[in-house]
């Protein structure tokens, strides 16, 4: 939804027609959260109206239009015939499935199809490939420094601003009782969004997620206003509390703008410049500005690079041979593990959970129980409003599940209940105790953590970042180790 997107760059209002199509395949190839479908469709309808206001001819195919073929390729072919078009120009897809489909459009439509690179990203495919050339394992930190140097963002000459590349150590505070994060404003649905909500209710019943309370922005103006509120109200403390989790406060100091960025309602370069300006003006501390820049210029570009560089074989890796079905409570939130109930509940209510909830609670649990990576990937792709495959898959498959065997990250993000206790208030109302590992009240994460390390010793024991936990495991008496493993197995039986 960017007027400056590659496909529109040289559009001629007197000659060209802009095709936009709502197709069932894109909404149903996985069962997306209803709020995500509303967000996408309503943003598309608003964007079409904006293009028309700017003088362009838009051919907009609605989901319920008679004759809608249900696929983008089908709609391109129909539109070519309808308008007698001599050629098609599009911007590259955001996932392998659609990219493969696009390669067949030329044959189906019978006219040349030009697929342009999406230059809203800061690292073109060729630049990532050049960086990746010859590397056996990739590390975000190295890529990020290259990107900082190349773009000059948060740089003073050839040195990182403040003399350090990384302020992570200052970004791990628990939320104190007396700090109340400012609310993230909800955008009142207008008539267009109301119509889409009704359509989604009717067409996609039974998808996981609440539709009541939909409050996402669906226009660039609203997304930009929400972004500016974040910069002024929450960014100053974003760094301090970016890893914190708290009951009833799903958004904390997070930006909640990834859906807008991925949809093209916000622009990454503009956002980075705004954050840098806020720091240089003294409005936000460097640990907050750097923490945010790291997410957009670092992680986001890095995982996209890996997604396209690796190709579909990446998703078939399964380093730990994990094959357990996802427990039913991933769809209901009905579990007495308070942390999972809260994070899945946030996801159901908002199509959102912040990155530590996704990584260190839900992803950590899926990793420790040995959940089938395909099932976990699918779940993440379905339930989050910002989940498009190029960003979701490397984050889930590589970072959370380590299913790629360490290609993307240097260690699995496995953690016991102690981590969750340290970073949240979830444990305070849980029937389990985070400081117990064996017995009826023991936090399940604890025994699962030790079982995970014990089971994957061959693969992980040589990792220097895991040397300490392995030393601890090896110091346990045999009886203690046996009790932990038995505790874990008993818990896993309850999932089956
Ligand atoms: Fe989660 Fe364990 Fe804490 Fe309960 S005690 S909230 S299961 S980490």
mmCIF file of C-alpha atoms and ligand atoms in Angstrom, residues 336-340 361 416-418 420-421 424 426-435 441-446, ligand 1:
data_model
loop_
_atom_site.group_PDB
_atom_site.id
_atom_site.type_symbol
_atom_site.label_atom_id
_atom_site.label_comp_id
_atom_site.label_asym_id
_atom_site.label_seq_id
_atom_site.Cartn_x
_atom_site.Cartn_y
_atom_site.Cartn_z
ATOM 1 C CA UNK A 336 -2.968 -23.621 33.653
ATOM 2 C CA UNK A 337 0.491 -22.407 32.671
ATOM 3 C CA UNK A 338 -0.214 -18.729 33.288
ATOM 4 C CA UNK A 339 2.487 -17.431 30.950
ATOM 5 C CA UNK A 340 1.220 -19.388 27.954
ATOM 6 C CA UNK A 361 7.292 -18.071 26.138
ATOM 7 C CA UNK A 416 13.639 -22.424 32.077
ATOM 8 C CA UNK A 417 10.784 -20.902 34.061
ATOM 9 C CA UNK A 418 13.287 -18.742 35.907
ATOM 10 C CA UNK A 420 9.999 -16.013 32.539
ATOM 11 C CA UNK A 421 9.803 -15.270 36.253
ATOM 12 C CA UNK A 424 7.403 -10.972 33.881
ATOM 13 C CA UNK A 426 3.120 -14.147 35.028
ATOM 14 C CA UNK A 427 4.371 -16.607 37.623
ATOM 15 C CA UNK A 428 2.744 -14.733 40.498
ATOM 16 C CA UNK A 429 -0.672 -16.090 39.550
ATOM 17 C CA UNK A 430 0.350 -19.456 38.215
ATOM 18 C CA UNK A 431 -0.489 -22.752 39.869
ATOM 19 C CA UNK A 432 3.122 -23.805 39.162
ATOM 20 C CA UNK A 433 6.241 -22.569 40.908
ATOM 21 C CA UNK A 434 9.119 -21.326 38.779
ATOM 22 C CA UNK A 435 11.679 -22.249 41.462
ATOM 23 C CA UNK A 441 3.827 -27.806 41.598
ATOM 24 C CA UNK A 442 7.030 -27.673 39.545
ATOM 25 C CA UNK A 443 7.019 -25.282 36.602
ATOM 26 C CA UNK A 444 6.913 -27.483 33.468
ATOM 27 C CA UNK A 445 9.472 -25.278 31.706
ATOM 28 C CA UNK A 446 12.161 -26.368 34.187
HETATM 29 FE FE1 LIG B 1 4.952 -20.078 33.202
HETATM 30 FE FE2 LIG B 1 6.224 -21.697 34.892
HETATM 31 FE FE3 LIG B 1 5.865 -19.140 35.513
HETATM 32 FE FE4 LIG B 1 3.806 -20.801 35.467
HETATM 33 S S1 LIG B 1 5.542 -20.887 36.856
HETATM 34 S S2 LIG B 1 3.874 -18.736 34.619
HETATM 35 S S3 LIG B 1 4.343 -22.162 33.777
HETATM 36 S S4 LIG B 1 7.082 -19.917 33.844
#
